[in-house]
């Protein structure tokens, strides 16, 4: 039960993008087309899940026993950077068009605060191994959800008659704000 | 904090780094993607600063787009002439493909030819002068003479002569068209190298007025059009034009008939 609560909380109620405002960069950058938004969500979810597992192991098996908690930032970033490299190579091998459409935002997952934030929050809340795994999957699902909703809206927006002053970045910001407002509605769910 | 803590943290971090490095090295071999070797070669000659000055996401991305043909050879503003030449060397054949374009300056109104309307104390830039009503020369179509084209050229192929008119050095011109873009009055045009004859004026004023502003202005008299024969040339907006498709390599041009010496044949003069 606890695990389900953690999942729902990470995915919807405390959605990383729309409630905690982490990972805004790809949220705005890669939400122009639905298919690339889905793949970006997948890539981030993958990195998040593996990061959560590996950082949990590093933190609890290496850093805590030797009182080296101060090194958590360095070691977490190390893990994230390596994983992103791996994902980048993999996507490039499997699908070159996808690699091109993600562009600079793929290597930028390294500096995506959602992922480092996830690892640090897991430590902060003292999650067990299972809990932090579920938490990371939930966070990834929430990130993908936010990206997909945004991309869906922006694809529709291409056909909409937006006033000239609001075209481009402005309307994107307004929509992101409205989405965040909408997600506030989930606050009472848990 | 004793010494062992330092050693453990060094060992721990080093170990983690080593594990990931090994993993990535293996993955790099397994997931290696065959790509055009020229991309790597071009990436090597680029400055590698990833500044984005070319408009692409980093040097590698620029190299890919150069190979694909989406980016100009001289698109790297940091590398400048040297880098552009090296890229041209790597791509070799593709640079030679197609008829090379050369920049042609279509104005002969230097300080000596043009009527002066007053003193200009503003910013020494053609764009600024154009916006603010056009420097000191009376002609509203002609060269402003501040050399925006010279600063736009990354190959040092264009300079201002003492008459304050740009001169293109044909051998150095790579036909990138940067000068033509930079010119606010569109005096510089890109022409295939086979075009040897030009109407060196852009003035569309009525003949009486254009004769007043510049001694080398096309007054739209139509003598050349009549001399050249049917469809070889035509008049439009008070300005003579060549019909280059019909002209071919015809050499006997009525240059001498032009009252203001606006018609110029490169083969006769040997200048650009």
Short mmCIF file of C-alpha atoms in Angstrom, two decimals:
data_model
loop_
_atom_site.label_atom_id
_atom_site.label_comp_id
_atom_site.label_asym_id
_atom_site.label_seq_id
_atom_site.Cartn_x
_atom_site.Cartn_y
_atom_site.Cartn_z
CA UNK A 1 0.00 0.00 0.00
CA UNK A 2 2.79 2.33 0.96
CA UNK A 3 4.44 1.66 -2.40
CA UNK A 4 1.27 2.53 -4.32
CA UNK A 5 0.98 5.78 -2.41
CA UNK A 6 4.57 6.62 -3.24
CA UNK A 7 4.00 5.87 -6.92
CA UNK A 8 0.83 7.94 -7.22
CA UNK A 9 2.40 10.73 -5.24
CA UNK A 10 5.48 10.89 -7.44
CA UNK A 11 3.59 10.54 -10.72
CA UNK A 12 0.62 12.82 -10.19
CA UNK A 13 0.24 14.64 -6.91
CA UNK A 14 3.82 15.79 -6.56
CA UNK A 15 4.52 15.64 -10.27
CA UNK A 16 8.16 16.50 -10.80
CA UNK A 17 7.58 18.97 -13.59
CA UNK A 18 4.25 20.52 -12.79
CA UNK A 19 4.30 20.58 -8.98
CA UNK A 20 7.96 20.65 -8.05
CA UNK A 21 9.17 22.50 -11.16
CA UNK A 22 12.10 20.19 -11.78
CA UNK A 23 13.24 19.38 -15.32
CA UNK A 24 11.61 22.38 -16.96
CA UNK A 25 14.24 22.54 -19.72
CA UNK A 26 13.22 19.40 -21.67
CA UNK A 27 9.60 20.05 -20.70
CA UNK A 28 9.63 23.18 -22.82
CA UNK A 29 12.32 22.08 -25.28
CA UNK A 30 11.16 18.65 -26.42
CA UNK A 31 7.40 19.05 -26.22
CA UNK A 32 6.83 20.21 -29.76
CA UNK A 33 6.03 16.77 -31.17
CA UNK A 34 4.25 13.93 -29.47
CA UNK A 35 6.52 11.08 -30.58
CA UNK A 36 9.75 12.76 -29.56
CA UNK A 37 8.12 13.77 -26.26
CA UNK A 38 7.28 10.12 -25.58
CA UNK A 39 10.82 8.98 -26.35
CA UNK A 40 12.29 11.76 -24.23
CA UNK A 41 10.05 10.66 -21.38
CA UNK A 42 11.21 7.07 -21.86
CA UNK A 43 14.88 8.10 -21.88
CA UNK A 44 14.46 10.18 -18.72
CA UNK A 45 12.49 7.41 -17.01
CA UNK A 46 15.21 4.92 -17.84
CA UNK A 47 17.94 7.17 -16.53
CA UNK A 48 15.89 7.97 -13.42
CA UNK A 49 15.23 4.34 -12.57
CA UNK A 50 18.80 3.17 -13.00
CA UNK A 51 20.06 6.26 -11.20
CA UNK A 52 17.78 5.58 -8.24
CA UNK A 53 18.97 1.98 -7.99
CA UNK A 54 22.68 2.71 -8.38
CA UNK A 55 22.71 5.79 -6.17
CA UNK A 56 20.81 3.91 -3.47
CA UNK A 57 23.44 1.19 -3.55
CA UNK A 58 26.31 3.67 -3.55
CA UNK A 59 24.78 5.74 -0.77
CA UNK A 60 23.87 2.91 1.55
CA UNK A 61 26.70 0.51 0.87
CA UNK A 62 29.59 2.91 0.40
CA UNK A 63 28.90 6.41 1.62
CA UNK A 64 26.97 5.75 4.85
CA UNK A 65 29.25 3.02 6.29
CA UNK A 66 32.32 5.21 5.81
CA UNK A 67 30.66 8.51 6.81
CA UNK A 68 31.23 9.98 3.36
CA UNK A 69 27.74 11.45 2.82
CA UNK A 70 29.41 14.64 1.75
CA UNK A 71 30.39 12.92 -1.48
CA UNK A 72 26.81 12.18 -2.49
CA UNK A 73 26.58 15.01 -5.03
CA UNK A 74 29.80 14.03 -6.78
CA UNK A 75 29.03 10.36 -6.91
CA UNK A 76 25.41 10.88 -7.98
CA UNK A 77 26.43 13.18 -10.80
CA UNK A 78 29.02 10.64 -11.87
CA UNK A 79 26.33 7.98 -12.10
CA UNK A 80 23.92 10.24 -13.98
CA UNK A 81 26.52 11.43 -16.48
CA UNK A 82 27.64 7.90 -17.28
CA UNK A 83 24.08 6.68 -17.69
CA UNK A 84 23.18 9.53 -20.00
CA UNK A 85 26.22 8.75 -22.12
CA UNK A 86 25.05 5.17 -22.34
CA UNK A 87 21.51 6.17 -23.29
CA UNK A 88 22.87 8.57 -25.90
CA UNK A 89 24.98 5.86 -27.52
CA UNK A 90 22.07 3.44 -27.41
CA UNK A 91 19.55 5.79 -28.99
CA UNK A 92 22.04 6.81 -31.64
CA UNK A 93 22.60 3.16 -32.52
CA UNK A 94 18.95 2.19 -32.52
CA UNK A 95 17.29 5.22 -34.05
CA UNK A 96 19.24 8.00 -35.71
CA UNK A 97 16.10 10.07 -36.52
CA UNK A 98 15.10 9.96 -32.87
CA UNK A 99 18.64 10.98 -31.91
CA UNK A 100 18.39 13.94 -34.25
CA UNK A 101 14.95 14.99 -33.06
CA UNK A 102 16.02 14.96 -29.41
CA UNK A 103 19.12 16.92 -30.38
CA UNK A 104 20.93 18.75 -27.63
CA UNK A 105 18.30 17.81 -25.05
CA UNK A 106 19.53 14.24 -24.92
CA UNK A 107 22.98 15.03 -23.46
CA UNK A 108 21.29 17.72 -21.41
CA UNK A 109 19.53 15.03 -19.38
CA UNK A 110 22.84 15.00 -17.49
CA UNK A 111 22.09 18.41 -16.10
CA UNK A 112 18.39 17.75 -15.73
CA UNK A 113 17.68 18.65 -12.14
CA UNK A 114 14.78 16.21 -12.01
CA UNK A 115 17.22 13.31 -11.94
CA UNK A 116 19.65 14.64 -9.36
CA UNK A 117 16.63 15.89 -7.44
CA UNK A 118 15.15 12.41 -7.44
CA UNK A 119 18.33 10.85 -6.07
CA UNK A 120 18.67 13.50 -3.37
CA UNK A 121 15.00 13.37 -2.35
CA UNK A 122 15.22 9.58 -1.99
CA UNK A 123 18.14 10.05 0.38
CA UNK A 124 16.39 12.87 2.21
CA UNK A 125 13.25 10.81 2.83
CA UNK A 126 15.27 7.80 3.84
CA UNK A 127 13.52 5.51 1.38
CA UNK A 128 14.22 1.80 1.38
CA UNK A 129 15.53 0.17 -1.79
CA UNK A 130 12.07 -0.85 -3.01
CA UNK A 131 10.57 2.51 -2.12
CA UNK A 132 13.17 4.47 -4.00
CA UNK A 133 12.81 2.19 -7.02
CA UNK A 134 9.04 2.71 -7.11
CA UNK A 135 9.52 6.41 -6.43
CA UNK A 136 11.83 6.73 -9.43
CA UNK A 137 9.47 4.86 -11.73
CA UNK A 138 6.63 7.06 -10.55
CA UNK A 139 8.68 10.18 -11.09
CA UNK A 140 9.62 9.02 -14.59
CA UNK A 141 5.99 8.24 -15.39
CA UNK A 142 4.99 11.67 -14.11
CA UNK A 143 7.66 13.35 -16.20
CA UNK A 144 6.54 11.47 -19.31
CA UNK A 145 2.93 12.32 -18.54
CA UNK A 146 3.68 16.03 -18.25
CA UNK A 147 5.71 15.99 -21.46
CA UNK A 148 3.04 14.09 -23.37
CA UNK A 149 0.22 16.36 -22.21
CA UNK A 150 2.27 19.40 -23.13
CA UNK A 151 3.20 17.99 -26.53
CA UNK A 152 -0.42 17.08 -27.24
CA UNK A 153 -1.55 20.60 -26.46
CA UNK A 154 1.25 22.17 -28.46
CA UNK A 155 0.49 20.01 -31.49
CA UNK A 156 -3.11 21.21 -31.36
CA UNK A 157 -1.81 24.73 -30.89
CA UNK A 158 -0.11 24.61 -34.28
CA UNK A 159 -3.58 24.84 -35.81
CA UNK A 160 -4.95 27.37 -33.37
CA UNK A 161 -5.31 31.03 -34.14
CA UNK A 162 -2.99 32.45 -31.49
CA UNK A 163 -2.75 36.24 -31.33
CA UNK A 164 0.57 37.38 -32.73
CA UNK A 165 1.87 38.73 -29.43
CA UNK A 166 1.37 35.36 -27.73
CA UNK A 167 2.88 33.14 -30.39
CA UNK A 168 5.85 30.95 -29.62
CA UNK A 169 7.39 31.06 -26.15
CA UNK A 170 4.68 33.20 -24.58
CA UNK A 171 1.77 30.85 -25.19
CA UNK A 172 3.97 27.91 -24.14
CA UNK A 173 4.62 29.53 -20.78
CA UNK A 174 0.93 30.30 -20.31
CA UNK A 175 0.00 26.70 -21.06
CA UNK A 176 2.67 25.37 -18.72
CA UNK A 177 1.28 27.61 -16.00
CA UNK A 178 -2.30 26.47 -16.60
CA UNK A 179 -1.17 22.85 -16.54
CA UNK A 180 0.59 23.39 -13.22
CA UNK A 181 -2.57 24.99 -11.87
CA UNK A 182 -4.58 22.00 -13.04
CA UNK A 183 -2.20 19.63 -11.32
CA UNK A 184 -2.69 21.56 -8.08
CA UNK A 185 -6.14 19.99 -8.11
CA UNK A 186 -4.59 16.63 -7.25
CA UNK A 187 -3.25 17.98 -4.01
CA UNK A 188 -6.03 16.52 -1.92
CA UNK A 189 -5.82 13.07 -3.49
CA UNK A 190 -3.57 11.57 -0.86
CA UNK B 1 38.79 12.83 9.54
CA UNK B 2 41.88 10.75 9.50
CA UNK B 3 43.94 9.59 6.60
CA UNK B 4 41.88 6.46 6.00
CA UNK B 5 38.78 8.51 5.26
CA UNK B 6 40.63 10.33 2.51
CA UNK B 7 41.95 7.07 1.12
CA UNK B 8 38.55 5.43 1.24
CA UNK B 9 36.87 8.35 -0.51
CA UNK B 10 39.60 8.40 -3.14
CA UNK B 11 39.36 4.67 -3.62
CA UNK B 12 35.58 4.67 -3.61
CA UNK B 13 35.18 7.50 -6.12
CA UNK B 14 38.01 6.17 -8.26
CA UNK B 15 36.46 2.72 -8.21
CA UNK B 16 33.02 3.99 -9.21
CA UNK B 17 34.56 6.10 -11.94
CA UNK B 18 36.58 3.17 -13.19
CA UNK B 19 33.57 0.86 -13.29
CA UNK B 20 31.51 3.34 -15.25
CA UNK B 21 34.41 4.16 -17.56
CA UNK B 22 34.88 0.49 -18.36
CA UNK B 23 31.18 0.06 -18.94
CA UNK B 24 31.08 3.05 -21.26
CA UNK B 25 34.16 1.90 -23.14
CA UNK B 26 32.58 -1.49 -23.78
CA UNK B 27 29.28 0.14 -24.73
CA UNK B 28 31.10 2.45 -27.11
CA UNK B 29 32.56 -0.53 -28.95
CA UNK B 30 29.28 -2.47 -28.95
CA UNK B 31 27.11 0.44 -29.97
CA UNK B 32 29.51 1.97 -32.43
CA UNK B 33 27.75 3.63 -35.33
CA UNK B 34 29.32 3.77 -38.76
CA UNK B 35 29.09 7.27 -40.10
CA UNK B 36 30.58 9.36 -42.82
CA UNK B 37 34.30 9.64 -41.97
CA UNK B 38 34.30 13.18 -43.32
CA UNK B 39 32.16 14.29 -40.37
CA UNK B 40 34.92 13.31 -37.95
CA UNK B 41 37.56 14.90 -40.19
CA UNK B 42 35.67 18.17 -40.37
CA UNK B 43 35.05 18.06 -36.64
CA UNK B 44 38.80 17.79 -36.16
CA UNK B 45 39.57 20.96 -38.08
CA UNK B 46 36.83 22.93 -36.31
CA UNK B 47 37.84 24.98 -33.26
CA UNK B 48 35.91 22.65 -30.96
CA UNK B 49 34.66 25.48 -28.77
CA UNK B 50 31.00 24.44 -29.28
CA UNK B 51 30.12 28.10 -29.14
CA UNK B 52 27.08 27.77 -31.39
CA UNK B 53 28.07 30.81 -33.43
CA UNK B 54 27.26 28.91 -36.60
CA UNK B 55 23.67 28.42 -35.48
CA UNK B 56 24.03 24.68 -34.89
CA UNK B 57 24.23 22.79 -31.61
CA UNK B 58 27.98 22.45 -31.31
CA UNK B 59 30.83 21.74 -33.70
CA UNK B 60 29.87 18.10 -34.34
CA UNK B 61 26.37 19.10 -35.38
CA UNK B 62 27.80 21.75 -37.70
CA UNK B 63 30.14 19.17 -39.25
CA UNK B 64 27.23 16.81 -39.91
CA UNK B 65 25.24 19.57 -41.54
CA UNK B 66 28.18 20.65 -43.69
CA UNK B 67 28.49 17.13 -45.02
CA UNK B 68 24.75 16.96 -45.61
CA UNK B 69 24.94 20.29 -47.41
CA UNK B 70 22.69 22.14 -44.98
CA UNK B 71 25.44 24.42 -43.73
CA UNK B 72 27.83 26.63 -45.68
CA UNK B 73 31.51 25.70 -45.68
CA UNK B 74 32.42 29.02 -44.14
CA UNK B 75 29.63 28.80 -41.57
CA UNK B 76 32.10 28.70 -38.68
CA UNK B 77 32.75 32.32 -37.69
CA UNK B 78 35.48 31.35 -35.21
CA UNK B 79 37.58 29.30 -37.60
CA UNK B 80 37.29 31.88 -40.36
CA UNK B 81 39.10 31.54 -43.65
CA UNK B 82 41.55 28.85 -42.58
CA UNK B 83 38.91 26.46 -41.32
CA UNK B 84 36.69 27.05 -44.33
CA UNK B 85 39.57 26.21 -46.65
CA UNK B 86 40.36 23.04 -44.74
CA UNK B 87 36.72 21.96 -44.83
CA UNK B 88 36.71 22.66 -48.55
CA UNK B 89 39.79 20.46 -48.87
CA UNK B 90 38.13 17.60 -46.97
CA UNK B 91 34.97 17.80 -49.03
CA UNK B 92 37.10 18.19 -52.14
CA UNK B 93 34.86 17.35 -55.03
CA UNK B 94 31.74 18.98 -53.74
CA UNK B 95 33.27 22.43 -53.76
CA UNK B 96 34.03 22.15 -57.45
CA UNK B 97 30.55 20.90 -58.25
CA UNK B 98 28.34 23.33 -60.12
CA UNK B 99 29.35 26.58 -61.69
CA UNK B 100 31.11 28.80 -59.19
CA UNK B 101 29.42 32.04 -58.27
CA UNK B 102 31.29 35.30 -58.01
CA UNK B 103 30.21 38.48 -56.31
CA UNK B 104 29.73 41.35 -58.75
CA UNK B 105 29.51 44.94 -57.64
CA UNK B 106 26.82 46.63 -59.69
CA UNK B 107 27.59 50.26 -59.00
CA UNK B 108 30.24 52.58 -60.33
CA UNK B 109 29.24 55.59 -58.30
CA UNK B 110 32.27 56.36 -56.21
CA UNK B 111 33.15 59.69 -54.66
CA UNK B 112 34.25 61.02 -58.03
CA UNK B 113 31.13 60.07 -59.95
CA UNK B 114 28.33 60.78 -57.53
CA UNK B 115 26.72 64.05 -56.59
CA UNK B 116 27.14 64.89 -52.92
CA UNK B 117 24.13 66.07 -50.96
CA UNK B 118 25.73 66.84 -47.61
CA UNK B 119 27.91 65.67 -44.80
CA UNK B 120 27.19 62.42 -42.99
CA UNK B 121 28.39 62.20 -39.40
CA UNK B 122 26.51 59.10 -38.30
CA UNK B 123 27.64 55.57 -37.68
CA UNK B 124 30.11 54.42 -40.30
CA UNK B 125 28.04 51.52 -41.51
CA UNK B 126 26.07 51.05 -44.70
CA UNK B 127 23.03 49.68 -42.87
CA UNK B 128 22.89 52.64 -40.50
CA UNK B 129 23.40 55.10 -43.32
CA UNK B 130 20.73 53.40 -45.41
CA UNK B 131 18.17 53.55 -42.61
CA UNK B 132 18.93 57.17 -41.83
CA UNK B 133 18.44 58.38 -45.36
CA UNK B 134 21.64 57.43 -47.08
CA UNK B 135 24.97 59.05 -46.24
CA UNK B 136 26.39 61.84 -48.35
CA UNK B 137 25.74 60.55 -51.83
CA UNK B 138 22.67 61.81 -53.57
CA UNK B 139 21.89 58.54 -55.32
CA UNK B 140 19.34 56.51 -53.39
CA UNK B 141 20.23 53.27 -55.15
CA UNK B 142 23.98 53.27 -55.20
CA UNK B 143 26.88 52.21 -53.03
CA UNK B 144 27.05 53.88 -49.62
CA UNK B 145 30.77 53.24 -49.37
CA UNK B 146 31.19 52.20 -45.73
CA UNK B 147 32.22 48.69 -46.57
CA UNK B 148 29.67 46.48 -44.82
CA UNK B 149 30.47 44.01 -47.57
CA UNK B 150 34.17 44.14 -46.69
CA UNK B 151 33.52 43.24 -43.07
CA UNK B 152 31.04 40.55 -44.11
CA UNK B 153 33.62 38.81 -46.30
CA UNK B 154 35.47 36.14 -44.39
CA UNK B 155 37.92 35.45 -47.20
CA UNK B 156 39.43 38.94 -47.59
CA UNK B 157 38.16 38.85 -51.14
CA UNK B 158 36.73 42.35 -51.17
CA UNK B 159 38.22 45.74 -50.38
CA UNK B 160 37.30 49.41 -50.71
CA UNK B 161 39.32 51.32 -53.26
CA UNK B 162 40.35 54.96 -52.89
CA UNK B 163 37.16 55.94 -54.69
CA UNK B 164 35.19 54.29 -51.85
CA UNK B 165 33.78 51.55 -54.00
CA UNK B 166 34.09 47.86 -53.14
CA UNK B 167 36.32 45.76 -55.39
CA UNK B 168 35.99 41.99 -55.51
CA UNK B 169 39.17 40.00 -55.94
CA UNK B 170 37.86 37.32 -58.23
CA UNK B 171 40.44 34.67 -57.38
CA UNK B 172 39.68 34.91 -53.68
CA UNK B 173 35.90 35.06 -53.98
CA UNK B 174 34.33 31.73 -53.03
CA UNK B 175 30.80 32.78 -53.92
CA UNK B 176 29.35 32.47 -50.42
CA UNK B 177 27.10 35.49 -50.93
CA UNK B 178 27.77 37.00 -47.52
CA UNK B 179 28.58 40.39 -49.06
CA UNK B 180 25.42 40.36 -51.14
CA UNK B 181 23.42 39.69 -47.98
CA UNK B 182 25.23 42.42 -46.09
CA UNK B 183 24.63 45.13 -48.68
CA UNK B 184 21.49 47.07 -47.69
CA UNK B 185 21.08 48.33 -51.24
CA UNK B 186 21.59 45.03 -53.04
CA UNK B 187 24.36 46.42 -55.18
CA UNK B 188 26.32 43.19 -54.95
CA UNK B 189 24.84 40.28 -56.82
CA UNK B 190 26.01 36.71 -57.13
CA UNK B 191 26.54 35.72 -60.73
CA UNK B 192 27.80 32.50 -62.33
CA UNK B 193 31.31 32.99 -63.61
CA UNK B 194 30.10 32.67 -67.20
CA UNK B 195 28.21 35.95 -66.94
CA UNK B 196 30.71 38.37 -68.40
CA UNK B 197 28.63 41.47 -69.07
CA UNK B 198 26.86 43.64 -66.54
CA UNK B 199 24.70 46.69 -66.19
CA UNK B 200 26.68 48.34 -63.45
CA UNK B 201 23.91 50.45 -62.01
CA UNK B 202 20.82 49.92 -59.88
CA UNK B 203 19.33 53.39 -60.22
CA UNK B 204 15.65 53.23 -61.09
CA UNK B 205 15.05 56.96 -61.11
CA UNK B 206 13.85 58.70 -64.24
CA UNK B 207 16.66 59.39 -66.69
CA UNK B 208 16.76 63.09 -66.11
CA UNK B 209 17.22 62.73 -62.37
CA UNK B 210 19.59 59.79 -62.47
CA UNK B 211 21.84 61.73 -64.85
CA UNK B 212 21.92 64.41 -62.19
CA UNK B 213 22.97 62.21 -59.26
CA UNK B 214 25.69 60.20 -60.91
CA UNK B 215 27.80 60.40 -64.03
CA UNK B 216 27.76 56.62 -64.30
CA UNK B 217 24.01 56.09 -63.88
CA UNK B 218 21.80 54.09 -66.20
CA UNK B 219 19.36 56.61 -67.57
CA UNK B 220 17.13 54.05 -69.21
CA UNK B 221 17.68 55.41 -72.70
CA UNK B 222 17.37 51.97 -74.25
CA UNK B 223 20.21 52.35 -76.74
CA UNK B 224 21.82 49.13 -75.58
CA UNK B 225 18.54 47.25 -75.80
CA UNK B 226 18.14 48.29 -79.41
CA UNK B 227 21.76 47.55 -80.27
CA UNK B 228 21.81 44.15 -78.61
CA UNK B 229 18.82 42.95 -80.55
CA UNK B 230 15.56 41.30 -79.69
CA UNK B 231 15.24 39.80 -76.20
CA UNK B 232 18.94 40.00 -75.45
CA UNK B 233 18.34 42.91 -73.14
CA UNK B 234 15.28 44.62 -71.78
CA UNK B 235 14.31 47.73 -69.89
CA UNK B 236 12.57 47.50 -66.56
CA UNK B 237 11.85 50.35 -64.15
CA UNK B 238 14.11 52.63 -66.09
CA UNK B 239 17.03 50.26 -65.84
CA UNK B 240 18.61 48.07 -68.50
CA UNK B 241 18.84 44.34 -67.78
CA UNK B 242 20.59 41.47 -69.45
CA UNK B 243 18.69 38.40 -70.46
CA UNK B 244 21.52 36.13 -69.39
CA UNK B 245 19.85 32.93 -70.59
CA UNK B 246 19.73 34.22 -74.14
CA UNK B 247 22.99 36.06 -73.98
CA UNK B 248 25.19 33.01 -73.71
CA UNK B 249 28.80 33.93 -74.29
CA UNK B 250 28.16 36.58 -76.83
CA UNK B 251 31.06 38.95 -76.71
CA UNK B 252 30.20 41.84 -79.01
CA UNK B 253 28.50 44.03 -76.51
CA UNK B 254 27.41 47.57 -77.27
CA UNK B 255 29.50 48.90 -74.39
CA UNK B 256 30.77 51.83 -76.39
CA UNK B 257 27.24 52.87 -77.27
CA UNK B 258 26.23 53.44 -73.66
CA UNK B 259 26.34 57.20 -73.01
CA UNK B 260 27.24 56.83 -69.34
CA UNK B 261 29.51 53.78 -69.66
CA UNK B 262 27.24 51.73 -67.45
CA UNK B 263 27.62 48.57 -69.51
CA UNK B 264 30.77 46.72 -68.57
CA UNK B 265 32.24 43.61 -70.07
CA UNK B 266 34.73 41.83 -67.86
CA UNK B 267 36.64 40.54 -70.85
CA UNK B 268 37.18 44.04 -72.16
CA UNK B 269 38.21 45.68 -68.94
CA UNK B 270 39.70 42.79 -67.05
CA UNK B 271 38.38 44.11 -63.77
CA UNK B 272 35.51 43.03 -61.60
#
